[in-house]
XYZ file of C-alpha atoms in Angstrom:
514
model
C -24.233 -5.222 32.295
C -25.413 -4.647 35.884
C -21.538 -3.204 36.486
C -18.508 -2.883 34.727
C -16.297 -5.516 34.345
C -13.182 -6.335 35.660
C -10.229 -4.561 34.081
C -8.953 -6.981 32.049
C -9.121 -11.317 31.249
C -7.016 -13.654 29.186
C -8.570 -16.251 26.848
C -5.961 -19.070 26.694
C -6.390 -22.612 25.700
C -5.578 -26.234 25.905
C -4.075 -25.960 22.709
C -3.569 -24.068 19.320
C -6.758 -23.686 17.017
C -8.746 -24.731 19.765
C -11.045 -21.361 19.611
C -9.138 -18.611 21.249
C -9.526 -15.921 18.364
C -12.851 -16.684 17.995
C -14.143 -16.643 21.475
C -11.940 -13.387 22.060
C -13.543 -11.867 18.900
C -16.778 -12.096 19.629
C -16.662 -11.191 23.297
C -15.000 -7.847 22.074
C -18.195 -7.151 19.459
C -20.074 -8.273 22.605
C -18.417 -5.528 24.674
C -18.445 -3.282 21.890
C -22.275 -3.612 21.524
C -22.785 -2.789 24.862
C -21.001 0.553 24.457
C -18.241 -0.778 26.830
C -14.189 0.733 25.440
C -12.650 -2.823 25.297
C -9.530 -3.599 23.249
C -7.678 -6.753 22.482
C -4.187 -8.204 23.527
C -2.174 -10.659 22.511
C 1.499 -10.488 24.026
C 2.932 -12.677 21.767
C 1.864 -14.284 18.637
C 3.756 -16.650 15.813
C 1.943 -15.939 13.085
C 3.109 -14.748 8.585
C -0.489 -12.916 8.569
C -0.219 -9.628 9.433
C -1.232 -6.317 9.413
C -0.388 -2.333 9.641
C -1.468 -0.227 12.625
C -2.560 3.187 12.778
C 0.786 3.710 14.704
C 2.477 2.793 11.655
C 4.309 -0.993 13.028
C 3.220 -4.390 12.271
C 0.662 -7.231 14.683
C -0.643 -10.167 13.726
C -3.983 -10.139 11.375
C -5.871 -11.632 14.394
C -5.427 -8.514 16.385
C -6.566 -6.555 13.318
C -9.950 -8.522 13.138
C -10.262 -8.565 17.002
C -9.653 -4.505 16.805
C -12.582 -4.356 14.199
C -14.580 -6.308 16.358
C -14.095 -3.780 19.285
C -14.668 -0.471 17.531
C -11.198 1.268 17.972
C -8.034 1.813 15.726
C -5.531 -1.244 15.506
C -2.494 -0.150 17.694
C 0.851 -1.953 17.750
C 0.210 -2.008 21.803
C -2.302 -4.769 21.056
C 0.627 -7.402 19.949
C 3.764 -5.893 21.492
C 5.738 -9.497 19.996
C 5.253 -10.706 16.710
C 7.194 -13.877 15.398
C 7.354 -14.783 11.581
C 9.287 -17.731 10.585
C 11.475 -17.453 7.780
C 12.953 -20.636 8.251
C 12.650 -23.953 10.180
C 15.545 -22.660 12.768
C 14.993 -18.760 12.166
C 12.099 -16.185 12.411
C 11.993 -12.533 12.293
C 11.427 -11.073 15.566
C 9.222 -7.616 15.896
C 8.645 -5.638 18.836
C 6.748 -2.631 19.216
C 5.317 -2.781 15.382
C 9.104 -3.217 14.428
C 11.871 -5.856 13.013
C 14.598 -5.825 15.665
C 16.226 -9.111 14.166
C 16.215 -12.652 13.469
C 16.149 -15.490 16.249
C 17.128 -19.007 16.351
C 15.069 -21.842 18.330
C 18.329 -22.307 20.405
C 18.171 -18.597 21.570
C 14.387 -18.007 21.731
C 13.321 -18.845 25.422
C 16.371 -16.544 26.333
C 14.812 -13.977 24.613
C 11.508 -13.982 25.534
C 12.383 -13.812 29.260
C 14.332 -10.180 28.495
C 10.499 -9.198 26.827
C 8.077 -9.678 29.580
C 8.389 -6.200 30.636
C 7.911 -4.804 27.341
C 4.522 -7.014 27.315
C 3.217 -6.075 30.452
C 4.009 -1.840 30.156
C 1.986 -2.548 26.049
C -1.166 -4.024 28.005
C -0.741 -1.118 31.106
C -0.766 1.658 28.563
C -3.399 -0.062 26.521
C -5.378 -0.600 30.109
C -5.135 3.467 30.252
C -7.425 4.168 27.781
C -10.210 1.338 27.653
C -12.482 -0.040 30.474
C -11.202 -3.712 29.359
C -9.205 -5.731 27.693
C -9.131 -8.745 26.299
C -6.584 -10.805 26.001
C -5.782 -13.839 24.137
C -3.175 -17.144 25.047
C -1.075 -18.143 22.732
C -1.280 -22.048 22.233
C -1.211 -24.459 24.989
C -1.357 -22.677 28.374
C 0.192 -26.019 30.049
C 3.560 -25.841 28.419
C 5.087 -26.477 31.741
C 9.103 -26.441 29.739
C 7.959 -23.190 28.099
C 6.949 -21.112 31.618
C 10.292 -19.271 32.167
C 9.921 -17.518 28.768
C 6.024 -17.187 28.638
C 4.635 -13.820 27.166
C 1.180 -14.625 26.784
C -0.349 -17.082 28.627
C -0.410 -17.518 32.696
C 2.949 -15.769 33.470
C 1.968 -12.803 31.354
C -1.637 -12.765 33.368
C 0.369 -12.988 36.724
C 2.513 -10.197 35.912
C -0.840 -8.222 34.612
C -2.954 -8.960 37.810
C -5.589 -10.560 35.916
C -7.756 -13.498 35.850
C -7.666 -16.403 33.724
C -10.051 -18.963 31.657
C -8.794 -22.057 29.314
C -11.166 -23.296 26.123
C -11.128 -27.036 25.667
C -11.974 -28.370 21.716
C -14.434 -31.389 22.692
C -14.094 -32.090 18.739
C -10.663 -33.696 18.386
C -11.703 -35.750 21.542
C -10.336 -35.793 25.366
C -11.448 -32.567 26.395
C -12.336 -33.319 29.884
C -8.651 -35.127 30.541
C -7.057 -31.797 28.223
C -8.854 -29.296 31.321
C -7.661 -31.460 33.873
C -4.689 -31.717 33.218
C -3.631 -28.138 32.717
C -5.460 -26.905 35.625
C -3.164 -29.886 37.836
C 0.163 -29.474 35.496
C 0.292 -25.603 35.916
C 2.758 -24.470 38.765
C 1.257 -23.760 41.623
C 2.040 -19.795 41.812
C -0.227 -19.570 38.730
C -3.016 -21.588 39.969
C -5.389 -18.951 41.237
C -5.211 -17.257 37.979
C -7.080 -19.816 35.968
C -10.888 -19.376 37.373
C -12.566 -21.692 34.810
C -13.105 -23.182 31.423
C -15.013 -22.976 28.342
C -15.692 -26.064 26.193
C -15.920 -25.147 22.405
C -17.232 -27.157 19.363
C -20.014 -28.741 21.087
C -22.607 -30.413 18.710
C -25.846 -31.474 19.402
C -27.171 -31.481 22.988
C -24.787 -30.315 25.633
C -26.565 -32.243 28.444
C -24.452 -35.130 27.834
C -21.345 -33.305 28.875
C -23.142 -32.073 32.591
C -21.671 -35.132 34.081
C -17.958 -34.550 33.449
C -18.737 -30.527 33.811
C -20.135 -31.357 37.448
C -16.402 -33.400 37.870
C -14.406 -31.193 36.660
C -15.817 -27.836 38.895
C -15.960 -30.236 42.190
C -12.912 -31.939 41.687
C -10.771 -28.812 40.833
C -12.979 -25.887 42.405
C -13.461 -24.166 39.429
C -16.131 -22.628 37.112
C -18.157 -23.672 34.415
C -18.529 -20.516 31.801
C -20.556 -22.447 29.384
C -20.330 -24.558 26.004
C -19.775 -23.013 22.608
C -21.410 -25.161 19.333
C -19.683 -25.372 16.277
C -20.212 -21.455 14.751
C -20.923 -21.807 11.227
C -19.263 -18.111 9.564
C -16.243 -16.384 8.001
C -13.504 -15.432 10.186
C -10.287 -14.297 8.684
C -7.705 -16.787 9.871
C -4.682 -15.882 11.767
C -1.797 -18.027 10.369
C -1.391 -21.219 7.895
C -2.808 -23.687 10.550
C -6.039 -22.822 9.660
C -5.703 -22.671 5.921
C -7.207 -26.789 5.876
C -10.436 -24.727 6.801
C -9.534 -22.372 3.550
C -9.184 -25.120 1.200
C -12.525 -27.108 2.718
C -14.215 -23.471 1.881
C -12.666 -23.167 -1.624
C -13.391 -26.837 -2.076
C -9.615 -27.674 -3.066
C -9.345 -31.308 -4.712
C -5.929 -32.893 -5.864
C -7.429 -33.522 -8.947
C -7.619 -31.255 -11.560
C -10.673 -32.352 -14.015
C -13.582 -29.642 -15.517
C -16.399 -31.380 -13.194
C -14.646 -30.531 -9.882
C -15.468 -26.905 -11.092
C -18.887 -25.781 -11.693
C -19.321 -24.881 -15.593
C -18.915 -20.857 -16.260
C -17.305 -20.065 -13.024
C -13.763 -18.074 -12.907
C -11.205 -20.892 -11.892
C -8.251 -19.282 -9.624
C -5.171 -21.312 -8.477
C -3.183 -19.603 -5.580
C 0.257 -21.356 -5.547
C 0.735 -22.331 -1.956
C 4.388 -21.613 -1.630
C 6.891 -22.088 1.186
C 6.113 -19.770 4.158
C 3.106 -18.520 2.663
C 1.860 -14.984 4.094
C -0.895 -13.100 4.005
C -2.976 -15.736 2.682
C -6.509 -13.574 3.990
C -6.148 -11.986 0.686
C -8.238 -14.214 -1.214
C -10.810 -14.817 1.201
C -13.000 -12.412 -0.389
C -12.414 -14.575 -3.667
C -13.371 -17.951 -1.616
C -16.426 -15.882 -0.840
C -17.461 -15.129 -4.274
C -19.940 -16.884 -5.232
C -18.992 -17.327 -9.364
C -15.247 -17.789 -8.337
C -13.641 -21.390 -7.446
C -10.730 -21.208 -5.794
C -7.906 -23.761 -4.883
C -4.619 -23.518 -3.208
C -2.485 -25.787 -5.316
C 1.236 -27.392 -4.409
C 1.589 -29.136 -8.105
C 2.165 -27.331 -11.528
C -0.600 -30.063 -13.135
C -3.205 -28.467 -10.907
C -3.152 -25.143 -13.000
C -4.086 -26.765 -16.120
C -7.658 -25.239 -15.919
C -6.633 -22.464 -14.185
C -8.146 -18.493 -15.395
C -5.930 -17.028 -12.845
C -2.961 -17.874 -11.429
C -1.697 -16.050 -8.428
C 1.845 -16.130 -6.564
C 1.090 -15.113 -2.784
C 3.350 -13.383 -0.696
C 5.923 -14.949 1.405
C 8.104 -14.578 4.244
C 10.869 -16.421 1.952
C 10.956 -15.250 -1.575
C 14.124 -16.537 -2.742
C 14.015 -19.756 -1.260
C 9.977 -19.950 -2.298
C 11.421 -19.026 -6.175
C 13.861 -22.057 -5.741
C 11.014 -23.978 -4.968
C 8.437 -23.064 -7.863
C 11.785 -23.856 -10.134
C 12.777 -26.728 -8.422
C 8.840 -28.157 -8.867
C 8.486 -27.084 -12.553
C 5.893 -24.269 -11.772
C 7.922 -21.783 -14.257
C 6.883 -23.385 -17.496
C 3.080 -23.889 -16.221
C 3.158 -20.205 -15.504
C 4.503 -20.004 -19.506
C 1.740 -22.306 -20.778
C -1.098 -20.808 -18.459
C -0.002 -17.081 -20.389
C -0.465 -19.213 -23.778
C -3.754 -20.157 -23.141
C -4.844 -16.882 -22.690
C -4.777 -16.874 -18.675
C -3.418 -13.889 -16.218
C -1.045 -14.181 -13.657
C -0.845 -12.156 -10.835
C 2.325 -11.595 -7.983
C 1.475 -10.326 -4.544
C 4.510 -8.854 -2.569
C 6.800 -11.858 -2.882
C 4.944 -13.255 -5.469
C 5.409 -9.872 -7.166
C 9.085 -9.684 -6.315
C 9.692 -13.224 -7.844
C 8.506 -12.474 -11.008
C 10.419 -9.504 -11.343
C 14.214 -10.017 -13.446
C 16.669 -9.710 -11.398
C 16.525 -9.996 -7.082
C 19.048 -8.456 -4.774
C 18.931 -10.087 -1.140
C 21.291 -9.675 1.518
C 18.787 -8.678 4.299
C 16.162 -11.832 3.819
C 17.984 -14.412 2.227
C 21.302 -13.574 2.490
C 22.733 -14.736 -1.102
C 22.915 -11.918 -3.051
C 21.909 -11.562 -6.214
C 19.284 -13.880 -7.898
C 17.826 -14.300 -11.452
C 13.940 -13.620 -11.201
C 11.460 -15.425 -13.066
C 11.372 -12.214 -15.757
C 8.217 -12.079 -16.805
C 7.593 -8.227 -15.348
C 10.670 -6.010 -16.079
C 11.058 -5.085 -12.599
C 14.270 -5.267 -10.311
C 14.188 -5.853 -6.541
C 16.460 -4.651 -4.061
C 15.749 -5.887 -0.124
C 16.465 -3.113 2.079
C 16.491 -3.662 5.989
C 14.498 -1.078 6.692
C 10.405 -2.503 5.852
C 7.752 -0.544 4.460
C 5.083 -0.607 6.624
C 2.292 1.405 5.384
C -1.552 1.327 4.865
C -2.430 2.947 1.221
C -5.742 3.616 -0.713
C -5.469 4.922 -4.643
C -7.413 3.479 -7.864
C -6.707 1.158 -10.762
C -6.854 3.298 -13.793
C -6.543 0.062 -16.111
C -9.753 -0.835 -13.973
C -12.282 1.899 -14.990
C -10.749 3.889 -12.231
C -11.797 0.740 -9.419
C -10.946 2.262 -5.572
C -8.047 0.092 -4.063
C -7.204 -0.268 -0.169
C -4.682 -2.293 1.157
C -1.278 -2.309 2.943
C 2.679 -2.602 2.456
C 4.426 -5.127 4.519
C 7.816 -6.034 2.853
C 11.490 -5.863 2.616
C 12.076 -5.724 -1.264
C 11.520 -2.490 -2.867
C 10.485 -3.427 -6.869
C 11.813 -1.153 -9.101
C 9.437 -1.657 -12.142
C 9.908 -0.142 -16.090
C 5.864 -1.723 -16.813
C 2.561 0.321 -16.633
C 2.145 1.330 -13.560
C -1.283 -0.658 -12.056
C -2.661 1.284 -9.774
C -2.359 5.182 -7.991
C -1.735 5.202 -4.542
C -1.456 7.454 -1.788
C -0.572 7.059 1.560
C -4.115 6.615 4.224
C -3.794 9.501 6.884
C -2.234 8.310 10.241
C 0.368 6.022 8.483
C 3.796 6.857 9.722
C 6.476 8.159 7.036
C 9.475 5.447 6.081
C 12.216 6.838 4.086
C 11.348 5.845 0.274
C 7.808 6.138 0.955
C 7.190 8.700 -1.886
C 8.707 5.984 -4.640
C 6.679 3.578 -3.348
C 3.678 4.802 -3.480
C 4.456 5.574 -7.263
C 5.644 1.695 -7.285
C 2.859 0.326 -6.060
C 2.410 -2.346 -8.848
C 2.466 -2.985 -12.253
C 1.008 -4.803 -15.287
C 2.696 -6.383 -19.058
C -0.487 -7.602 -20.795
C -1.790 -10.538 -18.126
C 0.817 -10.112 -15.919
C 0.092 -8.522 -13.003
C 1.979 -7.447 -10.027
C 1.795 -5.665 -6.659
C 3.059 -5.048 -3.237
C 0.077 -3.907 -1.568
C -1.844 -6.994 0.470
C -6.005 -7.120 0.811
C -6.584 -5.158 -2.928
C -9.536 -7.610 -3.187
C -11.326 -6.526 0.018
C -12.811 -3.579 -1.673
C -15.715 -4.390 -3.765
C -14.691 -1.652 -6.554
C -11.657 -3.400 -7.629
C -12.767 -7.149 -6.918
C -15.720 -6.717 -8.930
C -13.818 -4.708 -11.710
C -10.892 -7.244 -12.261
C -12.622 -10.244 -12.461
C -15.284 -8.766 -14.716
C -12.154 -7.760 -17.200
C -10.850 -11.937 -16.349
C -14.184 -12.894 -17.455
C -14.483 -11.029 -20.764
C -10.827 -12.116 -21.597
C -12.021 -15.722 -21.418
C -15.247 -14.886 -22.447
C -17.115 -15.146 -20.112
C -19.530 -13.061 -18.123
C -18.539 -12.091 -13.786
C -21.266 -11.099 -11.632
C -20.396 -10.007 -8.238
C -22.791 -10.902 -5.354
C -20.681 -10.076 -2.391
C -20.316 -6.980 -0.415
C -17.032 -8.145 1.388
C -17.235 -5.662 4.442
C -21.075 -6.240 5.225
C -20.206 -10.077 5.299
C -17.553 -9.692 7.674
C -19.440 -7.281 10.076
C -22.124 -9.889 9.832
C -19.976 -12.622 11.034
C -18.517 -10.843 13.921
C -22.466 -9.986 14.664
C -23.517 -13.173 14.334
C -20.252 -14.745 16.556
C -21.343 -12.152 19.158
C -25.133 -13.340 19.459
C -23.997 -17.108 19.550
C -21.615 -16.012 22.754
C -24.499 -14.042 24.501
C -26.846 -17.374 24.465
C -24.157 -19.773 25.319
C -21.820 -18.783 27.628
C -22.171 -15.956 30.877
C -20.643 -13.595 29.450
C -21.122 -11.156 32.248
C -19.548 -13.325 34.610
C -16.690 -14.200 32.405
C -15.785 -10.887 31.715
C -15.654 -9.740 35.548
C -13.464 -12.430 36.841
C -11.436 -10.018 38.718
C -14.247 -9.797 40.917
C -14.431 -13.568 41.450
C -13.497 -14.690 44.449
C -10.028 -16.268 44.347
């Protein structure tokens, strides 16, 4: 760049899923590449993917990924607000990396005025130590009956002295009318903040747009950054909007017959249960090439299934009531005759265990557990937040990394599944000793754990569905390097930004004229 840029710029949008992430993600590797220190921001985000920081709290996965992208250590200053719902009417609220309670939608917007400081002194001391930052909206930046309580988006900029663009989706139609109408709807006190737009998902030639481009800039004084095509790539998602875009890549069908999965390939069912979380940790099984993978809602659809897996959730007793309540218990029972494994990831884990105690989550007390891991589980309202590596002895030894993120603490009587220790820089939590020795368990081919992303590292991946593939004899052959293929994608998402949008201008809007 011919100077630095300005000292900081928020990405928001006309709506959710309309490219923020993305467009933030790759301007960071952009930055990044460049050798400038940028981090990214989100204020607030609603979101059951997360992830552990360095600093020991929990953000949303998207700041994780956008961290990556940038070079640096994931901090908890980079999503000072994280929302997971745990009910229609209730979500957990975290702030500064930790729980601090549940809110109702009735008592929300009231809340979120008291945390605008708290948002602004996050992105301040994160402004301290890097040249930029980028920050990302949170949904629609036009939400003219959400302003009073806005964390992320124009009142959050305002407050940060920073500059402003909005990303229009041209592919659900209307984009030109979507622009418009948030640069006229926005009060004006927040006007000079938005400097421009971006318009993402653009196929074909963009010279048909220059007409309604030229409008837009004259009629609202504005700036064209540039168009964005549709990026073809792996991105982990942030949050179960985008998990249509999972099941397109794991070609998920409602029907369950042998020629919807190619002959010899390992066939793995994730049961998409209520307030799924965490779902990012298969994506390096969509990815494998000799793996076909579906997220199922109906206990038919694991009739052909190798591997069944329960994901973690942000509700485990009331996602238990539900796999009764839809007669997924007695699939699990047949899938175990046929020969198949099951696995339990942190809720899923927990629900298979005998007995649950809740009063933190749930609220009801004691509950029976599906049973098929002798395991108890007590909730505790302190959460175990902590990143771990170890190895999988029953594995040939496999390396494991992953993270905690839960409530229930199992207390298990199987063989213990893998050794873990804690990564340096995670912060101590009372009971951290017993849970490293926790960790997870196996009884034959059940299989359970609390520790999210184990099938990120190629060791283990590779290792445990080689052993699923000689149990149903068959033969696995791994052709994935999962953390190439990501740095790949960011690469590749950075090179498509450089040719299609002005960058350099984008990211030095505080030198715009307003």
């Amino acid at each position: 760049m011919t100077s630095l840029p300005g000292k900081g710029v928020l990405i928001a949008g006309t709506g959710s899923n309309v490219g923020k992430s993305l467009i933030v993600t790759g301007l960071l590797r952009w930055c990044h590449q460049r050798g400038i220190m940028v981090a990214p921001f989100k204020g607030q985000n609603m979101a059951l993917n997360s992830a552990v920081a360095v600093d020991g709290g929990e953000v949303a996965r998207a700041q994780a990924v956008q961290a990556r992208a940038a070079g640096v250590d994931l901090s908890v200053l980079m999503n000072p607000v994280l929302i997971k719902p745990t009910a229609p009417s209730r979500s957990q609220l975290i702030v500064g990396g930790q729980p601090i309670g549940e809110i109702g939608s009735g008592n929300w917007v009231a809340t979120k005025r008291e945390l605008l400081t708290r948002v602004v002194s996050a992105y301040e001391e994160l402004s301290l130590s890097h040249e930029l930052v980028i920050a990302e909206g949170a949904g629609s930046a036009a939400e003219i009956n959400l302003f009073d309580g806005d964390l992320a988006n124009l009142r959050f900029a305002k407050a940060a002295g920073i500059g402003a663009v909005v990303v229009g989706d041209l592919e659900p139609g209307g984009v030109f009318a979507s622009i418009y109408g948030h640069f006229t709807l926005i009060p004006d006190q927040y006007r000079a903040i938005l400097r421009g737009f971006i318009i993402n998902r653009v196929r074909g030639d963009g010279a048909i747009l220059e007409a309604g481009i030229e409008t837009l800039v004259g009629r609202l004084q504005t700036q064209w950054f540039g168009n964005l095509p549709i990026i073809e790539g792996y991105l982990p998602g942030e949050d179960a909007i985008n998990l249509g875009v999972t099941r397109l890549a794991a070609s998920t069908t409602e029907s369950t017959s042998a020629s919807h999965v190619s002959q010899g390939h390992l066939r793995v069912c994730v049961v998409e249960v209520p307030y799924l979380a965490n779902y990012t940790d298969f994506d390096p099984l969509i990815l494998e090439a000799e793996v076909d993978l579906r997220f199922v809602r109906r206990p038919d659809d694991l009739i052909d299934a190798d591997l069944v897996i329960l994901p973690g959730t942000k509700a485990t007793v009331y996602a238990l009531e539900w796999l009764r309540a839809n007669g997924f218990v007695p699939a699990l029972e047949r899938l175990l005759d046929r020969g198949g494994w099951l696995l339990g990831v942190c809720g899923g884990y927990q629900m298979l265990a005998t007995d649950i105690e809740d009063s933190v989550e749930s609220s009801v007390g004691h509950v029976d557990g599906i049973g098929m891991l002798r395991a108890q589980v007590v909730f505790c309202e302190e959460k175990v937040l902590a990143n771990v590596v170890g190895s999988a002895p029953s594995f040939g030894d496999a390396s494991i990394t992953g993270y905690q993120i839960h409530h229930g603490r199992v207390n298990a009587r199987e063989d213990p599944l893998f050794r873990l220790t804690a990564k340096p820089g995670t912060a101590e939590v009372s009971g951290q000793l017993h849970l490293m020795e926790e960790g997870a368990c196996r009884d034959g081919q059940v299989y359970g754990t609390s520790i999210h992303g184990i099938f990120d590292d190629d060791s283990f991946r590779t290792s445990f569905l080689s052993s699923l593939a000689r149990a149903r004899d068959r033969v696995f052959v791994s052709h994935l390097c999962f953390e190439i293929f990501v740095e790949k994608s960011i690469d590749h998402l950075a090179e498509v930004l450089d040719t299609s949008l002005d960058v350099e201008r984008l990211l030095a809007l505080d030198q715009l004229g307003r």
